[in-house]
Short mmCIF file of C-alpha atoms (C1' of nucleotides) in Angstrom, two decimals:
data_model
loop_
_atom_site.label_atom_id
_atom_site.label_comp_id
_atom_site.label_asym_id
_atom_site.label_seq_id
_atom_site.Cartn_x
_atom_site.Cartn_y
_atom_site.Cartn_z
CA MET A 1 -17.61 -24.29 -10.72
CA THR A 2 -19.28 -22.79 -8.02
CA VAL A 3 -22.13 -23.67 -8.22
CA ASP A 4 -21.25 -27.57 -8.85
CA GLU A 5 -18.96 -27.45 -6.12
CA GLN A 6 -22.08 -26.24 -3.75
CA THR A 7 -23.98 -28.84 -4.71
CA ARG A 8 -21.68 -31.75 -5.01
CA THR A 9 -20.67 -30.88 -1.20
CA GLU A 10 -24.00 -30.18 0.40
CA GLY A 11 -26.43 -32.78 0.98
CA PRO A 12 -30.91 -32.29 0.13
CA ARG A 13 -30.88 -31.67 4.29
CA SER A 14 -28.24 -28.56 4.75
CA LYS A 15 -28.97 -25.71 6.26
CA ARG A 16 -25.67 -23.86 4.76
CA ARG A 17 -27.93 -21.53 2.75
CA MET A 18 -30.14 -20.45 5.35
CA ILE A 19 -27.29 -20.07 8.29
CA LEU A 20 -25.35 -17.92 5.06
CA ASP A 21 -28.37 -15.74 4.37
CA ALA A 22 -29.85 -15.06 8.19
CA ALA A 23 -25.84 -14.11 8.96
CA ILE A 24 -26.30 -12.28 5.76
CA ASP A 25 -28.90 -10.53 7.02
CA ASN A 26 -27.75 -9.98 10.67
CA PHE A 27 -23.85 -9.09 9.96
CA GLY A 28 -25.57 -6.99 7.23
CA GLY A 29 -28.09 -5.33 9.55
CA VAL A 30 -26.55 -4.82 13.09
CA GLY A 31 -23.09 -5.57 11.62
CA PHE A 32 -20.63 -8.62 12.64
CA GLU A 33 -19.28 -8.04 16.21
CA HIS A 34 -22.89 -6.98 17.66
CA THR A 35 -23.80 -10.37 16.18
CA LYS A 36 -24.56 -13.31 18.65
CA TRP A 37 -23.40 -16.63 16.28
CA ALA A 38 -26.19 -18.02 18.84
CA THR A 39 -29.06 -16.06 17.43
CA ILE A 40 -27.97 -17.28 13.96
CA ALA A 41 -28.65 -20.61 15.00
CA ASP A 42 -31.98 -19.87 16.48
CA GLU A 43 -33.05 -18.31 13.67
CA VAL A 44 -32.28 -21.39 11.51
CA GLY A 45 -34.05 -23.20 13.93
CA ILE A 46 -30.89 -25.60 15.34
CA GLY A 47 -28.43 -25.39 18.39
CA GLN A 48 -25.20 -23.42 18.81
CA THR A 49 -23.30 -25.73 18.32
CA ALA A 50 -24.81 -27.16 15.11
CA LEU A 51 -23.07 -24.17 13.07
CA TYR A 52 -19.84 -25.42 13.71
CA HIS A 53 -20.74 -28.51 11.54
CA TYR A 54 -20.94 -26.26 8.36
CA PHE A 55 -18.21 -23.21 9.41
CA GLU A 56 -15.25 -23.72 11.65
CA SER A 57 -16.17 -20.27 12.92
CA LYS A 58 -18.33 -16.99 12.83
CA VAL A 59 -15.32 -15.69 11.07
CA HIS A 60 -15.25 -18.53 8.47
CA CYS A 61 -18.81 -17.91 7.74
CA LEU A 62 -18.16 -13.75 7.36
CA LEU A 63 -15.06 -14.44 5.16
CA THR A 64 -17.58 -17.40 3.08
CA ILE A 65 -20.22 -14.31 2.23
CA MET A 66 -17.09 -12.31 1.81
CA SER A 67 -15.54 -14.36 -1.18
CA ASN A 68 -19.28 -15.77 -2.51
CA GLU A 69 -19.87 -11.73 -3.26
CA LEU A 70 -16.72 -11.16 -4.67
CA GLU A 71 -17.18 -14.01 -6.96
CA ARG A 72 -20.11 -13.35 -7.95
CA SER A 73 -19.47 -9.49 -8.75
CA LEU A 74 -16.42 -10.54 -10.64
CA GLU A 75 -18.43 -12.64 -13.19
CA ARG A 76 -20.91 -10.32 -13.48
CA THR A 77 -18.53 -7.69 -14.50
CA ARG A 78 -16.58 -10.08 -17.09
CA ALA A 79 -20.42 -11.12 -18.00
CA VAL A 80 -21.73 -7.49 -19.55
CA THR A 81 -18.56 -6.13 -20.05
CA ALA A 82 -18.49 -9.44 -22.76
CA GLU A 83 -20.93 -7.84 -24.29
CA VAL A 84 -19.82 -4.83 -25.43
CA SER A 85 -16.56 -3.66 -27.15
CA ASP A 86 -16.88 0.22 -26.99
CA PRO A 87 -14.69 1.09 -24.08
CA ASP A 88 -16.68 4.33 -22.99
CA GLU A 89 -19.72 1.72 -22.76
CA GLN A 90 -17.67 -1.34 -21.31
CA ILE A 91 -17.40 0.77 -18.18
CA ARG A 92 -20.96 2.36 -18.35
CA VAL A 93 -22.36 -1.46 -18.21
CA ALA A 94 -19.49 -2.49 -15.68
CA VAL A 95 -20.53 0.43 -13.35
CA ALA A 96 -24.29 -0.08 -13.92
CA ALA A 97 -24.08 -3.59 -13.07
CA ALA A 98 -21.95 -3.12 -9.70
CA PHE A 99 -24.82 -0.96 -8.54
CA ASP A 100 -28.02 -3.73 -10.34
CA VAL A 101 -27.91 -5.97 -7.14
CA THR A 102 -31.16 -7.92 -5.02
CA PRO A 103 -31.36 -5.73 -1.08
CA ARG A 104 -29.13 -9.10 -0.01
CA GLU A 105 -26.33 -8.65 -2.59
CA ALA A 106 -26.62 -5.24 -1.10
CA LEU A 107 -26.28 -6.02 2.15
CA GLN A 108 -23.75 -8.57 1.36
CA GLU A 109 -21.82 -5.43 -0.62
CA ARG A 110 -21.88 -3.55 3.11
CA ILE A 111 -20.42 -6.35 4.60
CA LEU A 112 -17.33 -6.48 2.36
CA MET A 113 -16.47 -2.84 2.50
CA SER A 114 -16.86 -3.19 6.03
CA HIS A 115 -14.64 -5.98 6.60
CA GLN A 116 -12.08 -5.86 3.95
CA ASP A 117 -9.09 -5.63 6.54
CA LEU A 118 -10.11 -9.07 7.73
CA LEU A 119 -8.22 -10.00 4.18
CA VAL A 120 -4.89 -8.44 5.21
CA GLY A 121 -3.52 -10.38 8.11
CA GLU A 122 -3.38 -14.22 8.21
CA ARG A 123 -5.78 -16.85 9.67
CA SER A 124 -4.50 -19.38 11.92
CA SER A 125 -6.93 -22.07 11.26
CA LYS A 126 -7.08 -24.09 7.84
CA ARG A 127 -10.54 -23.03 6.51
CA GLU A 128 -10.61 -19.52 7.56
CA GLU A 129 -7.07 -19.26 5.86
CA ALA A 130 -8.20 -20.90 2.28
CA GLU A 131 -11.82 -18.81 2.66
CA ARG A 132 -9.20 -15.54 2.85
CA GLU A 133 -7.11 -16.53 0.16
CA ARG A 134 -9.84 -17.26 -2.20
CA ALA A 135 -10.93 -13.64 -1.29
CA ARG A 136 -8.20 -11.84 -1.40
CA GLU A 137 -7.77 -14.04 -5.03
CA LEU A 138 -10.75 -12.76 -5.98
CA VAL A 139 -10.17 -8.83 -4.98
CA ARG A 140 -6.83 -9.06 -7.12
CA GLU A 141 -8.89 -10.76 -10.21
CA ILE A 142 -11.52 -7.78 -9.99
CA GLU A 143 -8.92 -4.92 -10.23
CA HIS A 144 -6.88 -7.05 -12.99
CA GLU A 145 -10.27 -7.02 -14.88
CA TRP A 146 -10.68 -3.28 -14.24
CA ALA A 147 -7.10 -2.12 -15.05
CA ALA A 148 -7.80 -4.22 -18.61
CA LEU A 149 -10.82 -2.44 -19.51
CA LEU A 150 -9.12 1.13 -18.66
CA LYS A 151 -5.83 -0.02 -20.45
CA ALA A 152 -7.80 -1.47 -23.72
CA GLY A 153 -9.47 2.17 -23.99
CA MET A 154 -6.04 3.78 -23.28
CA ASP A 155 -4.68 1.61 -26.09
CA ALA A 156 -7.43 2.29 -28.57
CA GLU A 157 -6.91 6.04 -27.44
CA VAL A 158 -10.43 6.26 -26.11
CA PHE A 159 -9.26 6.98 -22.63
CA ALA A 160 -6.36 9.07 -21.77
CA ARG A 161 -2.99 8.32 -20.41
CA HIS A 162 -2.75 7.34 -16.82
CA ASP A 163 -1.63 4.24 -14.50
CA GLU A 164 -4.11 2.06 -15.39
CA VAL A 165 -3.76 -0.28 -12.39
CA VAL A 166 -3.87 2.79 -9.73
CA LEU A 167 -7.01 4.08 -11.63
CA ALA A 168 -8.50 0.61 -11.26
CA ARG A 169 -8.23 1.01 -7.79
CA LEU A 170 -9.72 4.47 -7.23
CA MET A 171 -12.66 4.02 -9.90
CA LEU A 172 -13.39 0.67 -7.57
CA GLY A 173 -12.57 2.26 -4.31
CA MET A 174 -15.42 4.95 -5.47
CA ILE A 175 -18.18 2.59 -6.43
CA ASN A 176 -17.23 0.89 -3.55
CA SER A 177 -17.67 3.41 -1.12
CA VAL A 178 -21.17 4.06 -1.71
CA TRP A 179 -21.93 0.67 0.33
CA ARG A 180 -20.71 2.75 3.72
CA TRP A 181 -23.66 5.60 3.12
CA TYR A 182 -26.36 4.13 0.84
CA ARG A 183 -29.31 2.69 2.19
CA PRO A 184 -32.94 1.43 0.65
CA LYS A 185 -34.78 3.75 2.37
CA GLY A 186 -32.18 6.88 2.09
CA ALA A 187 -32.49 10.06 0.35
CA HIS A 188 -31.11 8.77 -2.98
CA THR A 189 -32.42 5.42 -4.89
CA LEU A 190 -30.15 2.61 -5.86
CA ALA A 191 -30.88 3.58 -9.64
CA GLU A 192 -30.48 7.68 -8.93
CA ILE A 193 -26.66 7.05 -7.94
CA SER A 194 -25.44 4.62 -10.17
CA GLU A 195 -26.62 7.17 -13.00
CA GLN A 196 -24.17 9.83 -10.76
CA VAL A 197 -21.56 7.01 -10.58
CA VAL A 198 -21.44 6.13 -14.42
CA ALA A 199 -21.02 9.68 -15.03
CA ALA A 200 -18.53 9.93 -12.56
CA CYS A 201 -16.39 6.84 -13.54
CA VAL A 202 -16.46 7.76 -17.19
CA ARG A 203 -15.20 11.49 -16.90
CA LEU A 204 -12.12 9.45 -14.55
CA ALA A 205 -11.22 7.55 -17.56
CA HIS A 206 -10.79 10.21 -19.69
CA MET B 1 -11.39 23.99 22.32
CA THR B 2 -9.79 20.32 22.23
CA VAL B 3 -6.31 21.40 22.78
CA ASP B 4 -7.91 23.25 25.70
CA GLU B 5 -9.86 20.25 26.73
CA GLN B 6 -7.35 17.84 26.81
CA THR B 7 -5.03 19.93 28.61
CA ARG B 8 -7.67 21.03 31.15
CA THR B 9 -8.52 17.28 31.80
CA GLU B 10 -5.09 15.86 31.40
CA GLY B 11 -2.98 16.21 34.57
CA PRO B 12 0.88 15.79 34.30
CA ARG B 13 1.22 12.07 35.61
CA SER B 14 -1.60 11.15 32.56
CA LYS B 15 -0.60 8.12 30.38
CA ARG B 16 -3.62 9.30 27.72
CA ARG B 17 -1.01 10.20 25.17
CA MET B 18 0.93 7.52 25.42
CA ILE B 19 -2.10 5.08 25.41
CA LEU B 20 -3.83 6.50 22.68
CA ASP B 21 -0.32 6.27 20.63
CA ALA B 22 0.32 2.33 21.60
CA ALA B 23 -3.74 2.30 20.40
CA ILE B 24 -3.10 3.44 17.32
CA ASP B 25 -0.02 1.68 15.97
CA ASN B 26 -1.29 -1.98 17.50
CA PHE B 27 -5.10 -1.38 15.97
CA GLY B 28 -3.53 0.22 12.84
CA GLY B 29 -0.68 -2.84 12.65
CA VAL B 30 -2.93 -6.06 13.37
CA GLY B 31 -6.24 -4.95 13.48
CA PHE B 32 -8.49 -3.57 16.35
CA GLU B 33 -10.09 -7.28 17.15
CA HIS B 34 -6.33 -9.24 16.78
CA THR B 35 -5.11 -6.69 19.34
CA LYS B 36 -5.67 -7.20 23.00
CA TRP B 37 -6.38 -4.66 25.35
CA ALA B 38 -3.98 -6.47 27.98
CA THR B 39 -1.63 -5.40 25.13
CA ILE B 40 -1.56 -1.72 24.95
CA ALA B 41 -1.71 -1.97 28.82
CA ASP B 42 2.08 -3.84 29.00
CA GLU B 43 3.41 -1.59 26.27
CA VAL B 44 2.52 1.24 28.62
CA GLY B 45 3.31 -0.35 31.15
CA ILE B 46 0.70 -0.41 33.65
CA GLY B 47 -1.91 -2.60 34.61
CA GLN B 48 -5.05 -3.59 32.27
CA THR B 49 -7.47 -2.55 34.76
CA ALA B 50 -5.21 0.72 34.65
CA LEU B 51 -6.76 1.61 31.07
CA TYR B 52 -10.33 1.73 32.07
CA HIS B 53 -9.36 5.22 34.19
CA TYR B 54 -8.65 6.50 30.85
CA PHE B 55 -11.13 5.05 28.23
CA GLU B 56 -14.80 2.86 29.16
CA SER B 57 -13.66 0.25 27.00
CA LYS B 58 -11.62 -0.89 24.17
CA VAL B 59 -14.30 0.73 21.74
CA HIS B 60 -14.32 4.04 23.42
CA CYS B 61 -10.44 4.44 22.89
CA LEU B 62 -10.73 3.35 19.04
CA LEU B 63 -13.45 6.01 18.55
CA THR B 64 -11.79 8.62 20.22
CA ILE B 65 -8.92 7.69 17.57
CA MET B 66 -11.34 7.68 15.15
CA SER B 67 -12.89 11.26 16.07
CA ASN B 68 -9.49 12.64 16.93
CA GLU B 69 -8.23 11.88 12.94
CA LEU B 70 -11.74 13.23 11.56
CA GLU B 71 -11.42 16.83 13.75
CA ARG B 72 -7.51 16.52 12.27
CA SER B 73 -7.70 15.82 8.85
CA LEU B 74 -11.00 18.90 8.49
CA GLU B 75 -9.32 21.50 10.30
CA ARG B 76 -6.41 20.63 8.60
CA THR B 77 -9.00 21.01 4.78
CA ARG B 78 -10.61 23.96 6.06
CA ALA B 79 -6.66 25.65 6.49
CA VAL B 80 -5.35 24.75 3.07
CA THR B 81 -8.57 25.58 1.49
CA ALA B 82 -8.83 29.05 2.88
CA GLU B 83 -5.21 29.99 1.48
CA VAL B 84 -6.57 30.02 -1.77
CA SER B 85 -9.63 30.97 -3.71
CA ASP B 86 -9.27 29.73 -7.49
CA PRO B 87 -11.69 26.39 -6.82
CA ASP B 88 -9.70 24.01 -8.74
CA GLU B 89 -6.67 25.32 -6.94
CA GLN B 90 -8.94 24.69 -3.57
CA ILE B 91 -9.25 21.37 -4.78
CA ARG B 92 -5.85 20.25 -5.33
CA VAL B 93 -4.71 22.18 -2.15
CA ALA B 94 -7.55 19.86 -0.47
CA VAL B 95 -6.63 16.73 -1.37
CA ALA B 96 -2.61 17.06 -1.98
CA ALA B 97 -3.48 17.57 2.22
CA ALA B 98 -5.58 14.35 2.74
CA PHE B 99 -2.50 12.42 1.58
CA ASP B 100 0.67 15.08 3.54
CA VAL B 101 0.17 12.88 6.83
CA THR B 102 3.05 11.24 9.69
CA PRO B 103 2.94 7.49 9.70
CA ARG B 104 1.11 7.47 12.37
CA GLU B 105 -1.66 9.58 10.93
CA ALA B 106 -2.03 7.24 8.20
CA LEU B 107 -2.37 4.54 10.08
CA GLN B 108 -5.31 6.29 11.62
CA GLU B 109 -7.15 7.29 8.26
CA ARG B 110 -6.77 3.43 7.86
CA ILE B 111 -8.44 2.65 11.39
CA LEU B 112 -10.72 5.17 10.67
CA MET B 113 -11.73 3.38 7.34
CA SER B 114 -11.63 -0.38 8.69
CA HIS B 115 -14.26 0.77 11.36
CA GLN B 116 -16.91 3.35 10.35
CA ASP B 117 -19.52 1.08 9.84
CA LEU B 118 -19.36 1.60 14.45
CA LEU B 119 -20.62 5.05 13.34
CA VAL B 120 -23.98 3.69 12.24
CA GLY B 121 -25.38 2.09 15.15
CA GLU B 122 -25.89 3.30 18.60
CA ARG B 123 -23.61 2.96 21.70
CA SER B 124 -25.02 1.42 24.99
CA SER B 125 -22.56 3.46 27.29
CA LYS B 126 -22.63 7.11 27.56
CA ARG B 127 -18.98 7.91 26.62
CA GLU B 128 -18.82 5.74 24.20
CA GLU B 129 -22.07 7.32 22.50
CA ALA B 130 -20.80 10.79 22.99
CA GLU B 131 -17.64 9.85 20.96
CA ARG B 132 -19.75 8.13 18.10
CA GLU B 133 -21.84 11.51 17.72
CA ARG B 134 -18.65 13.59 17.80
CA ALA B 135 -17.44 11.27 15.48
CA ARG B 136 -20.82 11.42 13.09
CA GLU B 137 -20.86 15.11 13.30
CA LEU B 138 -17.48 15.64 11.94
CA VAL B 139 -18.24 12.93 8.86
CA ARG B 140 -21.20 15.69 8.25
CA GLU B 141 -18.75 18.73 8.60
CA ILE B 142 -16.50 17.39 6.34
CA GLU B 143 -18.67 16.63 3.72
CA HIS B 144 -20.35 19.44 3.95
CA GLU B 145 -17.24 21.29 3.29
CA TRP B 146 -16.36 19.08 0.07
CA ALA B 147 -20.04 19.47 -1.50
CA ALA B 148 -19.03 23.71 -0.34
CA LEU B 149 -15.75 23.69 -2.58
CA LEU B 150 -18.06 21.71 -5.19
CA LYS B 151 -20.88 24.12 -5.10
CA ALA B 152 -19.21 26.96 -5.12
CA GLY B 153 -16.30 25.64 -8.45
CA MET B 154 -20.05 25.15 -10.02
CA ASP B 155 -21.61 28.64 -9.51
CA ALA B 156 -18.21 30.27 -10.96
CA GLU B 157 -18.91 28.08 -13.70
CA VAL B 158 -15.15 26.34 -12.97
CA PHE B 159 -16.80 22.93 -12.62
CA ALA B 160 -19.76 21.69 -14.57
CA ARG B 161 -23.35 21.03 -12.54
CA HIS B 162 -23.60 17.75 -10.73
CA ASP B 163 -25.49 16.68 -7.40
CA GLU B 164 -22.26 18.44 -5.16
CA VAL B 165 -23.37 16.22 -2.08
CA VAL B 166 -23.27 13.25 -4.00
CA LEU B 167 -19.97 14.17 -5.80
CA ALA B 168 -18.31 15.21 -2.56
CA ARG B 169 -19.49 11.81 -1.05
CA LEU B 170 -17.85 9.86 -4.40
CA MET B 171 -14.47 11.75 -4.25
CA LEU B 172 -14.51 11.42 -0.38
CA GLY B 173 -14.85 8.01 -0.80
CA MET B 174 -12.09 7.78 -3.85
CA ILE B 175 -9.60 9.69 -1.69
CA ASN B 176 -10.32 7.06 1.48
CA SER B 177 -9.67 3.88 -0.42
CA VAL B 178 -6.67 4.86 -1.03
CA TRP B 179 -5.73 3.65 2.87
CA ARG B 180 -6.92 0.50 2.33
CA TRP B 181 -4.32 -0.22 0.28
CA TYR B 182 -1.47 2.25 0.76
CA ARG B 183 1.23 0.30 2.71
CA PRO B 184 4.30 2.64 3.50
CA LYS B 185 6.73 0.21 1.88
CA GLY B 186 4.27 -0.94 -1.37
CA ALA B 187 5.10 -0.24 -5.11
CA HIS B 188 3.74 3.30 -4.83
CA THR B 189 4.81 6.24 -2.89
CA LEU B 190 2.43 8.52 -0.81
CA ALA B 191 3.61 11.29 -3.51
CA GLU B 192 2.71 9.29 -6.07
CA ILE B 193 -0.68 8.40 -5.06
CA SER B 194 -1.50 12.18 -3.97
CA GLU B 195 -0.57 13.15 -7.67
CA GLN B 196 -2.76 10.79 -9.15
CA VAL B 197 -5.70 11.72 -6.63
CA VAL B 198 -5.35 15.08 -6.83
CA ALA B 199 -5.66 14.80 -10.83
CA ALA B 200 -8.46 12.27 -10.74
CA CYS B 201 -10.13 14.48 -8.70
CA VAL B 202 -9.62 17.56 -10.78
CA ARG B 203 -11.07 15.20 -13.47
CA LEU B 204 -14.53 14.07 -11.51
CA ALA B 205 -15.32 17.89 -10.26
CA HIS B 206 -15.49 18.71 -14.26
"C1'" DT C 1 -30.40 -55.29 7.67
"C1'" DC C 2 -26.15 -52.21 8.17
"C1'" DT C 3 -23.30 -48.72 8.34
"C1'" DA C 4 -20.77 -44.23 7.13
"C1'" DG C 5 -21.08 -39.95 7.08
"C1'" DA C 6 -24.26 -35.71 7.31
"C1'" DA C 7 -26.56 -33.21 10.68
"C1'" DC C 8 -27.20 -32.11 15.24
"C1'" DC C 9 -27.22 -31.46 20.81
"C1'" DG C 10 -26.23 -30.44 25.90
"C1'" DA C 11 -22.80 -29.66 29.02
"C1'" DA C 12 -18.03 -27.51 29.60
"C1'" DT C 13 -14.32 -24.66 28.76
"C1'" DT C 14 -11.85 -20.59 27.06
"C1'" DC C 15 -10.39 -16.60 26.96
"C1'" DA C 16 -10.82 -11.71 26.73
"C1'" DG C 17 -12.82 -7.37 28.07
"C1'" DA C 18 -14.78 -5.65 31.92
"C1'" DT C 19 -15.98 -4.66 37.06
"C1'" DC C 20 -14.86 -5.05 42.20
"C1'" DA C 21 -12.99 -3.01 46.33
"C1'" DG C 22 -10.01 -1.11 47.04
"C1'" DG C 23 -4.76 1.53 47.67
"C1'" DA C 24 -0.72 4.87 47.00
"C1'" DG C 25 1.17 9.74 45.57
"C1'" DC C 26 0.42 14.29 45.60
"C1'" DA C 27 -1.72 19.08 45.96
"C1'" DA C 28 -5.03 22.44 48.37
"C1'" DC C 29 -6.49 24.30 51.95
"C1'" DG C 30 -7.23 25.39 57.51
"C1'" DC D 1 0.75 19.14 60.63
"C1'" DG D 2 -3.42 16.65 58.97
"C1'" DT D 3 -7.19 15.59 56.26
"C1'" DT D 4 -9.59 16.34 52.36
"C1'" DG D 5 -10.30 15.01 47.89
"C1'" DC D 6 -8.33 14.26 43.57
"C1'" DT D 7 -5.95 11.24 39.76
"C1'" DC D 8 -3.56 7.04 38.80
"C1'" DC D 9 -2.99 2.36 39.62
"C1'" DT D 10 -3.48 -2.95 41.02
"C1'" DG D 11 -4.46 -7.78 42.43
"C1'" DA D 12 -8.61 -10.54 42.10
"C1'" DT D 13 -13.12 -11.97 40.11
"C1'" DC D 14 -16.79 -11.78 36.92
"C1'" DT D 15 -18.90 -12.01 32.36
"C1'" DG D 16 -20.80 -13.71 28.05
"C1'" DA D 17 -19.93 -15.08 23.78
"C1'" DA D 18 -17.56 -18.41 21.10
"C1'" DT D 19 -15.98 -23.08 20.35
"C1'" DT D 20 -14.80 -27.66 22.30
"C1'" DC D 21 -16.27 -32.37 24.25
"C1'" DG D 22 -18.30 -36.70 23.43
"C1'" DG D 23 -21.08 -38.16 22.26
"C1'" DT D 24 -26.75 -39.16 19.67
"C1'" DT D 25 -30.26 -39.53 15.86
"C1'" DC D 26 -30.97 -39.50 10.93
"C1'" DT D 27 -30.91 -41.32 6.20
"C1'" DA D 28 -28.77 -42.87 1.94
"C1'" DG D 29 -26.71 -46.43 -0.30
"C1'" DA D 30 -24.11 -51.43 -0.03
#
DNA sequence: TCTAGAACCGAATTCAGATCAGGAGCAACG
DNA sequence: CGTTGCTCCTGATCTGAATTCGGTTCTAGA
């Protein structure tokens, strides 16, 4: 659906993808407010005004990056959990998948983490608001997906009884909090972190 | 030290506290970028320029709110954990204390959550940078405090062996993630949430 | 070839945050 | 008492980055 939509709305000369990539690198690297919109234009090799052909505003671009990543992450979770049926194993593969990302996807996760507050308040412009609602809906679906995994495990009496909605949020909160401090050059590799978070989530579920 | 410093540097006519309170309500309510610096001035009843007598910039005010809350939170954690010695009980009271906050402190926690990315990059101006470093140092101390609690529990063979530093971060990530979705009028009260997070943290430690 | 729409641009505008150049009130001190 | 030195405050002005305006160029398809 997404690929179709992108292919459909993007002409062959489109620099949309280049803009998004440059924006991800900049927003994720030096931060959103610290990134000048003009810099993105320079990096892509177009005038600043041309950016408005693709995005309604700097924030609209950010929201697009965020909902794209949410969508990717949701799809991936669904894909890997569908492959296994044991509740414990489902949690394991879901968490592992959350950390099995490219460097750029890691940046997108960090951006997502740093700007979730944007998803709270209404946006005045049409396209921004549409993108915001898409993102919110995806967040809801992700929470629902995880809650369902937990619920299934509880019903199968593999997991202990808990409020699955709150537990899902806590688990996701823990998983995502990693993007706040993880750095590619840091003391811990993603693989190491992943392993520990997988174990932690399994403990949480029981 | 802080109280002394504030009392020392604040004259009787000072509107510093009023500004901070107005800023917390606005930043926490409608968001930092959505809040006009001029609005704060209006609410306090002074001209926009007068704000610069107290804070070097809007961001400096935000950083001050953040490090204030970090400091309060750290002190509180230290105070309540010092009262008990059983590792399980220490985790329990520490988590409970994290959710035992006034409505305004809850807003400060939300602000803290939404702008931790500010603590990453260097700030150009002196006072901003000083405040940023104070905040970073407090974050480090908080992580260290929790890691120490976990380590003590592991050494006492109450908790299972894990990397206490990573586990502390994950636990704090989970606890703090609540401020992202908790709302006073929401489906869950803070007391209910607290109870569930306490239980979750105990499970994590074992 | 003609044309709709995608892609683009330089100049001008906007607006919130920040600066400038002071002024008023108050306490302390000689 | 006057003056010195703070804290606290202000109106006018500036700045810089996002955005708008009013177009032009390019290209796929009829």
